[in-house]
mmCIF file of C-alpha atoms in Angstrom:
data_model
loop_
_atom_site.group_PDB
_atom_site.id
_atom_site.type_symbol
_atom_site.label_atom_id
_atom_site.label_comp_id
_atom_site.label_asym_id
_atom_site.label_seq_id
_atom_site.Cartn_x
_atom_site.Cartn_y
_atom_site.Cartn_z
ATOM 1 C CA MET A 1 118.658 39.125 56.584
ATOM 2 C CA PHE A 2 115.417 40.334 58.180
ATOM 3 C CA GLU A 3 114.379 36.722 58.771
ATOM 4 C CA ARG A 4 117.749 35.930 60.374
ATOM 5 C CA LEU A 5 117.270 38.819 62.762
ATOM 6 C CA LEU A 6 113.847 37.515 63.720
ATOM 7 C CA LYS A 7 115.340 34.102 64.494
ATOM 8 C CA LYS A 8 118.035 35.761 66.554
ATOM 9 C CA LYS A 9 115.448 37.695 68.537
ATOM 10 C CA GLN A 10 113.595 34.493 69.324
ATOM 11 C CA THR A 11 116.671 32.646 70.571
ATOM 12 C CA GLU A 12 118.833 35.277 72.237
ATOM 13 C CA ALA A 13 118.286 37.586 75.186
ATOM 14 C CA GLU A 14 120.893 40.139 74.084
ATOM 15 C CA PRO A 15 119.916 43.629 72.791
ATOM 16 C CA ARG A 16 117.934 43.633 69.538
ATOM 17 C CA PRO A 17 120.011 43.607 66.361
ATOM 18 C CA LYS A 18 119.417 46.049 63.557
ATOM 19 C CA PHE A 19 118.949 45.591 59.857
ATOM 20 C CA VAL A 20 119.416 47.945 56.948
ATOM 21 C CA MET A 21 116.521 49.491 55.099
ATOM 22 C CA PRO A 22 116.951 47.538 51.801
ATOM 23 C CA ASP A 23 115.946 44.356 53.663
ATOM 24 C CA PHE A 24 112.490 45.761 54.375
ATOM 25 C CA ASP A 25 110.147 44.330 51.747
ATOM 26 C CA GLU A 26 106.768 46.050 51.509
ATOM 27 C CA GLN A 27 105.386 43.092 49.557
ATOM 28 C CA LYS A 28 105.828 40.874 52.622
ATOM 29 C CA ILE A 29 103.489 42.991 54.734
ATOM 30 C CA ILE A 30 100.077 41.407 55.268
ATOM 31 C CA ILE A 31 97.161 43.349 56.717
ATOM 32 C CA GLU A 32 94.517 41.652 58.819
ATOM 33 C CA ILE A 33 91.437 43.225 60.379
ATOM 34 C CA GLN A 34 89.768 42.343 63.667
ATOM 35 C CA PRO A 35 86.230 43.524 64.450
ATOM 36 C CA ILE A 36 85.268 45.492 67.556
ATOM 37 C CA ILE A 37 81.921 44.350 68.935
ATOM 38 C CA CYS A 38 79.173 45.824 71.091
ATOM 39 C CA PRO A 39 78.402 42.847 73.378
ATOM 40 C CA SER A 40 74.874 43.982 74.214
ATOM 41 C CA ASP A 41 73.622 43.313 70.677
ATOM 42 C CA GLY A 42 76.602 41.727 68.880
ATOM 43 C CA ALA A 43 76.865 44.596 66.387
ATOM 44 C CA VAL A 44 80.201 45.465 64.766
ATOM 45 C CA VAL A 45 81.023 49.037 65.784
ATOM 46 C CA GLY A 46 84.545 49.303 64.443
ATOM 47 C CA ALA A 47 87.666 47.370 63.508
ATOM 48 C CA GLU A 48 91.425 47.434 63.926
ATOM 49 C CA ALA A 49 93.935 47.085 61.084
ATOM 50 C CA LEU A 50 96.804 44.824 62.135
ATOM 51 C CA SER A 51 100.058 44.135 60.319
ATOM 52 C CA ARG A 52 101.834 40.816 59.862
ATOM 53 C CA TYR A 53 105.098 40.010 58.079
ATOM 54 C CA LEU A 54 105.809 37.004 55.876
ATOM 55 C CA GLY A 55 109.107 35.353 56.758
ATOM 56 C CA GLU A 56 110.884 32.370 55.275
ATOM 57 C CA GLY A 57 108.543 29.917 53.622
ATOM 58 C CA ASP A 58 105.736 32.490 53.853
ATOM 59 C CA ARG A 59 105.558 31.899 57.598
ATOM 60 C CA MET A 60 103.440 34.558 59.287
ATOM 61 C CA ILE A 61 105.456 36.522 61.843
ATOM 62 C CA GLU A 62 103.639 38.247 64.679
ATOM 63 C CA PRO A 63 104.143 41.974 65.435
ATOM 64 C CA LEU A 64 105.563 41.080 68.858
ATOM 65 C CA LEU A 65 108.670 39.910 67.021
ATOM 66 C CA PHE A 66 109.130 42.209 64.025
ATOM 67 C CA VAL A 67 107.798 45.551 65.331
ATOM 68 C CA PRO A 68 110.533 46.005 67.981
ATOM 69 C CA ILE A 69 113.166 45.344 65.305
ATOM 70 C CA LEU A 70 111.649 47.943 62.994
ATOM 71 C CA GLU A 71 111.455 50.418 65.880
ATOM 72 C CA SER A 72 115.087 49.878 66.835
ATOM 73 C CA ALA A 73 116.096 50.313 63.196
ATOM 74 C CA SER A 74 114.070 53.559 62.983
ATOM 75 C CA VAL A 75 111.973 52.338 60.042
ATOM 76 C CA ILE A 76 108.716 51.555 61.831
ATOM 77 C CA SER A 77 107.067 54.484 60.040
ATOM 78 C CA GLU A 78 107.633 52.653 56.746
ATOM 79 C CA LEU A 79 105.434 49.830 58.000
ATOM 80 C CA ASP A 80 102.746 52.133 59.363
ATOM 81 C CA ALA A 81 102.684 54.142 56.127
ATOM 82 C CA VAL A 82 102.075 50.964 54.114
ATOM 83 C CA VAL A 83 99.158 49.990 56.350
ATOM 84 C CA VAL A 84 97.647 53.475 56.090
ATOM 85 C CA ARG A 85 97.969 53.640 52.288
ATOM 86 C CA ARG A 86 96.528 50.201 51.691
ATOM 87 C CA MET A 87 93.649 50.572 54.110
ATOM 88 C CA ILE A 88 92.604 54.003 52.855
ATOM 89 C CA ALA A 89 92.531 52.591 49.323
ATOM 90 C CA GLN A 90 90.501 49.633 50.584
ATOM 91 C CA MET A 91 88.052 51.876 52.449
ATOM 92 C CA LYS A 92 87.540 53.871 49.258
ATOM 93 C CA LYS A 93 86.855 50.660 47.357
ATOM 94 C CA TRP A 94 84.320 49.511 49.963
ATOM 95 C CA ARG A 95 82.551 52.856 49.754
ATOM 96 C CA GLU A 96 82.379 52.680 45.963
ATOM 97 C CA GLN A 97 80.858 49.204 46.324
ATOM 98 C CA GLY A 98 78.200 50.577 48.666
ATOM 99 C CA LYS A 99 79.539 48.710 51.695
ATOM 100 C CA LYS A 100 78.780 49.748 55.259
ATOM 101 C CA MET A 101 81.481 51.978 56.736
ATOM 102 C CA PHE A 102 82.539 52.122 60.365
ATOM 103 C CA PRO A 103 85.636 53.455 62.159
ATOM 104 C CA MET A 104 88.950 51.766 61.377
ATOM 105 C CA SER A 105 91.747 51.868 63.965
ATOM 106 C CA PHE A 106 95.403 52.254 63.009
ATOM 107 C CA ASN A 107 98.316 51.622 65.375
ATOM 108 C CA PHE A 108 100.837 54.461 65.327
ATOM 109 C CA SER A 109 104.247 54.339 66.969
ATOM 110 C CA ARG A 110 105.904 57.252 68.715
ATOM 111 C CA ALA A 111 108.180 57.663 65.665
ATOM 112 C CA ASP A 112 105.227 58.348 63.340
ATOM 113 C CA PHE A 113 104.475 61.574 65.161
ATOM 114 C CA SER A 114 107.971 62.952 64.641
ATOM 115 C CA GLU A 115 108.475 61.587 61.109
ATOM 116 C CA LYS A 116 108.398 64.648 58.839
ATOM 117 C CA GLY A 117 105.187 64.801 56.837
ATOM 118 C CA PHE A 118 103.807 61.479 58.071
ATOM 119 C CA LEU A 119 100.603 62.791 59.621
ATOM 120 C CA GLU A 120 100.125 65.465 56.974
ATOM 121 C CA ASN A 121 100.512 62.917 54.175
ATOM 122 C CA MET A 122 97.877 60.703 55.772
ATOM 123 C CA ASP A 123 95.577 63.682 56.105
ATOM 124 C CA ALA A 124 95.997 64.557 52.420
ATOM 125 C CA LEU A 125 95.503 60.936 51.366
ATOM 126 C CA LEU A 126 92.182 60.743 53.180
ATOM 127 C CA GLN A 127 90.965 63.912 51.491
ATOM 128 C CA GLU A 128 92.044 62.663 48.058
ATOM 129 C CA ASN A 129 90.118 59.423 48.560
ATOM 130 C CA GLY A 130 87.034 61.045 50.064
ATOM 131 C CA ILE A 131 87.251 59.250 53.420
ATOM 132 C CA GLU A 132 85.926 61.170 56.412
ATOM 133 C CA LYS A 133 88.453 61.600 59.200
ATOM 134 C CA GLU A 134 85.954 60.514 61.835
ATOM 135 C CA LEU A 135 86.196 57.056 60.247
ATOM 136 C CA VAL A 136 89.858 56.877 61.294
ATOM 137 C CA THR A 137 90.954 56.140 64.857
ATOM 138 C CA ILE A 138 94.601 56.671 65.764
ATOM 139 C CA GLU A 139 95.759 54.213 68.422
ATOM 140 C CA VAL A 140 98.877 55.025 70.398
ATOM 141 C CA ARG A 141 100.291 53.124 73.350
ATOM 142 C CA GLU A 142 100.081 54.848 76.698
ATOM 143 C CA SER A 143 103.840 54.391 77.170
ATOM 144 C CA ALA A 144 104.552 56.208 73.878
ATOM 145 C CA VAL A 145 102.638 59.260 75.098
ATOM 146 C CA ALA A 146 104.311 59.198 78.499
ATOM 147 C CA ASP A 147 107.799 59.095 76.961
ATOM 148 C CA SER A 148 107.325 62.480 75.228
ATOM 149 C CA TYR A 149 104.256 63.908 76.880
ATOM 150 C CA GLU A 150 104.329 67.567 75.777
ATOM 151 C CA PHE A 151 105.266 66.733 72.187
ATOM 152 C CA MET A 152 102.653 63.971 71.938
ATOM 153 C CA GLN A 153 99.981 66.169 73.491
ATOM 154 C CA LYS A 154 100.499 68.761 70.753
ATOM 155 C CA ARG A 155 100.448 66.230 67.931
ATOM 156 C CA LEU A 156 97.418 64.359 69.273
ATOM 157 C CA THR A 157 95.605 67.647 69.750
ATOM 158 C CA TRP A 158 96.321 68.584 66.132
ATOM 159 C CA LEU A 159 94.947 65.252 64.928
ATOM 160 C CA HIS A 160 91.849 65.607 67.084
ATOM 161 C CA GLU A 161 91.217 69.109 65.784
ATOM 162 C CA GLN A 162 91.345 67.726 62.229
ATOM 163 C CA GLY A 163 88.541 65.303 63.111
ATOM 164 C CA TYR A 164 90.376 62.072 63.956
ATOM 165 C CA ARG A 165 89.445 59.929 66.939
ATOM 166 C CA ILE A 166 92.246 59.224 69.416
ATOM 167 C CA ALA A 167 92.611 55.962 71.337
ATOM 168 C CA ILE A 168 95.015 55.167 74.176
ATOM 169 C CA ASP A 169 96.098 51.545 73.790
ATOM 170 C CA ASP A 170 97.354 49.156 76.501
ATOM 171 C CA PHE A 171 96.022 51.414 79.235
ATOM 172 C CA GLY A 172 97.405 50.557 82.668
ATOM 173 C CA ARG A 173 100.056 48.086 81.524
ATOM 174 C CA GLU A 174 103.091 50.329 81.982
ATOM 175 C CA ASP A 175 102.957 54.096 82.461
ATOM 176 C CA ASN A 176 99.717 55.528 83.762
ATOM 177 C CA LEU A 177 98.530 58.834 82.333
ATOM 178 C CA ILE A 178 95.192 58.949 84.115
ATOM 179 C CA PHE A 179 96.034 62.223 85.849
ATOM 180 C CA PHE A 180 96.791 63.832 82.463
ATOM 181 C CA PHE A 181 93.657 62.637 80.703
ATOM 182 C CA GLY A 182 92.007 65.998 81.241
ATOM 183 C CA ASP A 183 94.655 67.595 79.027
ATOM 184 C CA LEU A 184 94.715 64.915 76.329
ATOM 185 C CA PRO A 185 92.170 64.714 73.471
ATOM 186 C CA ILE A 186 91.212 61.097 74.163
ATOM 187 C CA ASP A 187 88.086 59.516 72.712
ATOM 188 C CA ILE A 188 88.766 55.854 73.450
ATOM 189 C CA VAL A 189 90.582 53.960 76.201
ATOM 190 C CA LYS A 190 91.587 50.368 75.437
ATOM 191 C CA PHE A 191 92.225 47.970 78.306
ATOM 192 C CA ASP A 192 94.019 44.688 77.876
ATOM 193 C CA ARG A 193 91.890 41.849 79.229
ATOM 194 C CA ALA A 194 94.635 40.754 81.644
ATOM 195 C CA VAL A 195 94.882 44.195 83.296
ATOM 196 C CA LEU A 196 91.155 44.453 83.782
ATOM 197 C CA MET A 197 90.701 40.891 85.033
ATOM 198 C CA ASP A 198 93.604 41.184 87.481
ATOM 199 C CA ALA A 199 91.877 44.193 89.022
ATOM 200 C CA MET A 200 88.502 42.453 89.096
ATOM 201 C CA HIS A 201 90.010 39.445 90.903
ATOM 202 C CA THR A 202 89.413 40.978 94.330
ATOM 203 C CA GLU A 203 86.428 42.838 95.708
ATOM 204 C CA LYS A 204 88.450 45.982 96.429
ATOM 205 C CA GLY A 205 90.166 45.918 93.058
ATOM 206 C CA GLY A 206 86.825 45.366 91.369
ATOM 207 C CA ARG A 207 85.324 48.438 93.021
ATOM 208 C CA ILE A 208 88.293 50.556 91.958
ATOM 209 C CA MET A 209 88.036 49.338 88.357
ATOM 210 C CA LEU A 210 84.277 49.913 88.248
ATOM 211 C CA HIS A 211 84.708 53.506 89.410
ATOM 212 C CA LEU A 212 87.615 54.099 87.030
ATOM 213 C CA ILE A 213 85.683 52.879 83.987
ATOM 214 C CA ALA A 214 82.566 54.745 85.072
ATOM 215 C CA GLY A 215 84.643 57.923 85.392
ATOM 216 C CA LEU A 216 86.158 57.511 81.941
ATOM 217 C CA LYS A 217 82.719 57.010 80.416
ATOM 218 C CA GLU A 218 81.293 59.973 82.332
ATOM 219 C CA ALA A 219 84.099 62.079 80.860
ATOM 220 C CA GLY A 220 82.901 61.098 77.379
ATOM 221 C CA MET A 221 85.361 58.321 76.567
ATOM 222 C CA THR A 222 84.513 54.949 75.072
ATOM 223 C CA VAL A 223 86.013 51.993 76.946
ATOM 224 C CA ILE A 224 87.122 48.912 74.977
ATOM 225 C CA CYS A 225 88.548 45.673 76.347
ATOM 226 C CA GLU A 226 90.918 43.726 74.091
ATOM 227 C CA GLY A 227 91.879 40.059 74.132
ATOM 228 C CA VAL A 228 88.582 38.571 75.329
ATOM 229 C CA GLU A 229 88.580 34.848 74.522
ATOM 230 C CA ASP A 230 85.575 33.225 76.222
ATOM 231 C CA ARG A 231 82.133 33.936 77.681
ATOM 232 C CA GLU A 232 83.367 34.051 81.265
ATOM 233 C CA GLN A 233 85.848 36.779 80.396
ATOM 234 C CA GLU A 234 83.161 38.562 78.403
ATOM 235 C CA GLN A 235 80.855 38.649 81.404
ATOM 236 C CA ILE A 236 83.590 39.950 83.694
ATOM 237 C CA VAL A 237 84.539 42.834 81.412
ATOM 238 C CA MET A 238 80.880 43.659 80.775
ATOM 239 C CA ASP A 239 80.264 43.732 84.528
ATOM 240 C CA ALA A 240 83.207 46.126 84.805
ATOM 241 C CA GLY A 241 81.436 48.494 82.422
ATOM 242 C CA CYS A 242 83.256 47.931 79.110
ATOM 243 C CA GLU A 243 80.864 48.831 76.313
ATOM 244 C CA GLN A 244 82.897 47.443 73.427
ATOM 245 C CA ILE A 245 84.978 44.264 73.195
ATOM 246 C CA GLN A 246 87.629 42.951 70.834
ATOM 247 C CA GLY A 247 88.970 39.422 70.887
ATOM 248 C CA PHE A 248 88.956 35.846 69.631
ATOM 249 C CA LEU A 249 85.625 35.206 71.349
ATOM 250 C CA TYR A 250 84.004 37.101 68.482
ATOM 251 C CA ASP A 251 86.550 36.627 65.728
ATOM 252 C CA LYS A 252 90.245 36.334 64.981
ATOM 253 C CA PRO A 253 91.977 38.913 62.758
ATOM 254 C CA LEU A 254 90.860 38.236 59.194
ATOM 255 C CA GLY A 255 92.321 38.920 55.785
ATOM 256 C CA VAL A 256 91.006 42.117 54.204
ATOM 257 C CA TRP A 257 88.866 40.315 51.593
ATOM 258 C CA GLU A 258 87.463 37.871 54.164
ATOM 259 C CA PHE A 259 86.637 40.685 56.573
ATOM 260 C CA GLY A 260 84.794 42.602 53.871
ATOM 261 C CA GLN A 261 82.799 39.540 52.842
ATOM 262 C CA LYS A 262 81.843 38.665 56.407
ATOM 263 C CA TYR A 263 81.094 42.037 57.978
ATOM 264 C CA LEU A 264 80.374 44.648 55.297
#
């Protein structure tokens, strides 16, 4: 049924359909990891855990299709919990093998913050497995924070006080929280390549973007640009002041085993 809903989403413009929880199969969730690179020396400084779903014929389905369905069905936290559990176990395994450890980013939806016990369970799981919280970055879309600002501010502040790093994802694409950044415990701001390059297209826009990124960095935030695909784009985002880059220019998302073999 889940696969039928995905097909329907691809072919129809009507509101998203829903599916019942029994259709959600944890075994069909695939985790891939994409490195985050420091362009000045090519060093890996972090990574992002990304989820995929296996549809009919083991066809890989992108999050753009299945995540909105899970959100509308109010079971997105089931997906995020699977990713957290598996990756914490994998990080423990890497540590036991003597592998290099660097921060791993997890994408959290707005629902995860209101799901009873979700954050606390993650916190306990990290302690049980001996993984430092500073090795975990919680990514949340800017729009998700804007939708419930006061509630999200409290929950993000709690996470930050526990030692987690907080990243605002898709900055500037929809809602803009820049005027609230002083009240939010933000460590990382992630720009989509398209947003940054659109601004850099004109001289005036370029100046504004340069000052914005410089201000974020001066306030102690790390600025990452996502989706960089070629050297020209790399140079543009570096000129804008981005100190870390993520994208196919460096590597595509890799399977967990392949990522470990290549980068750890």
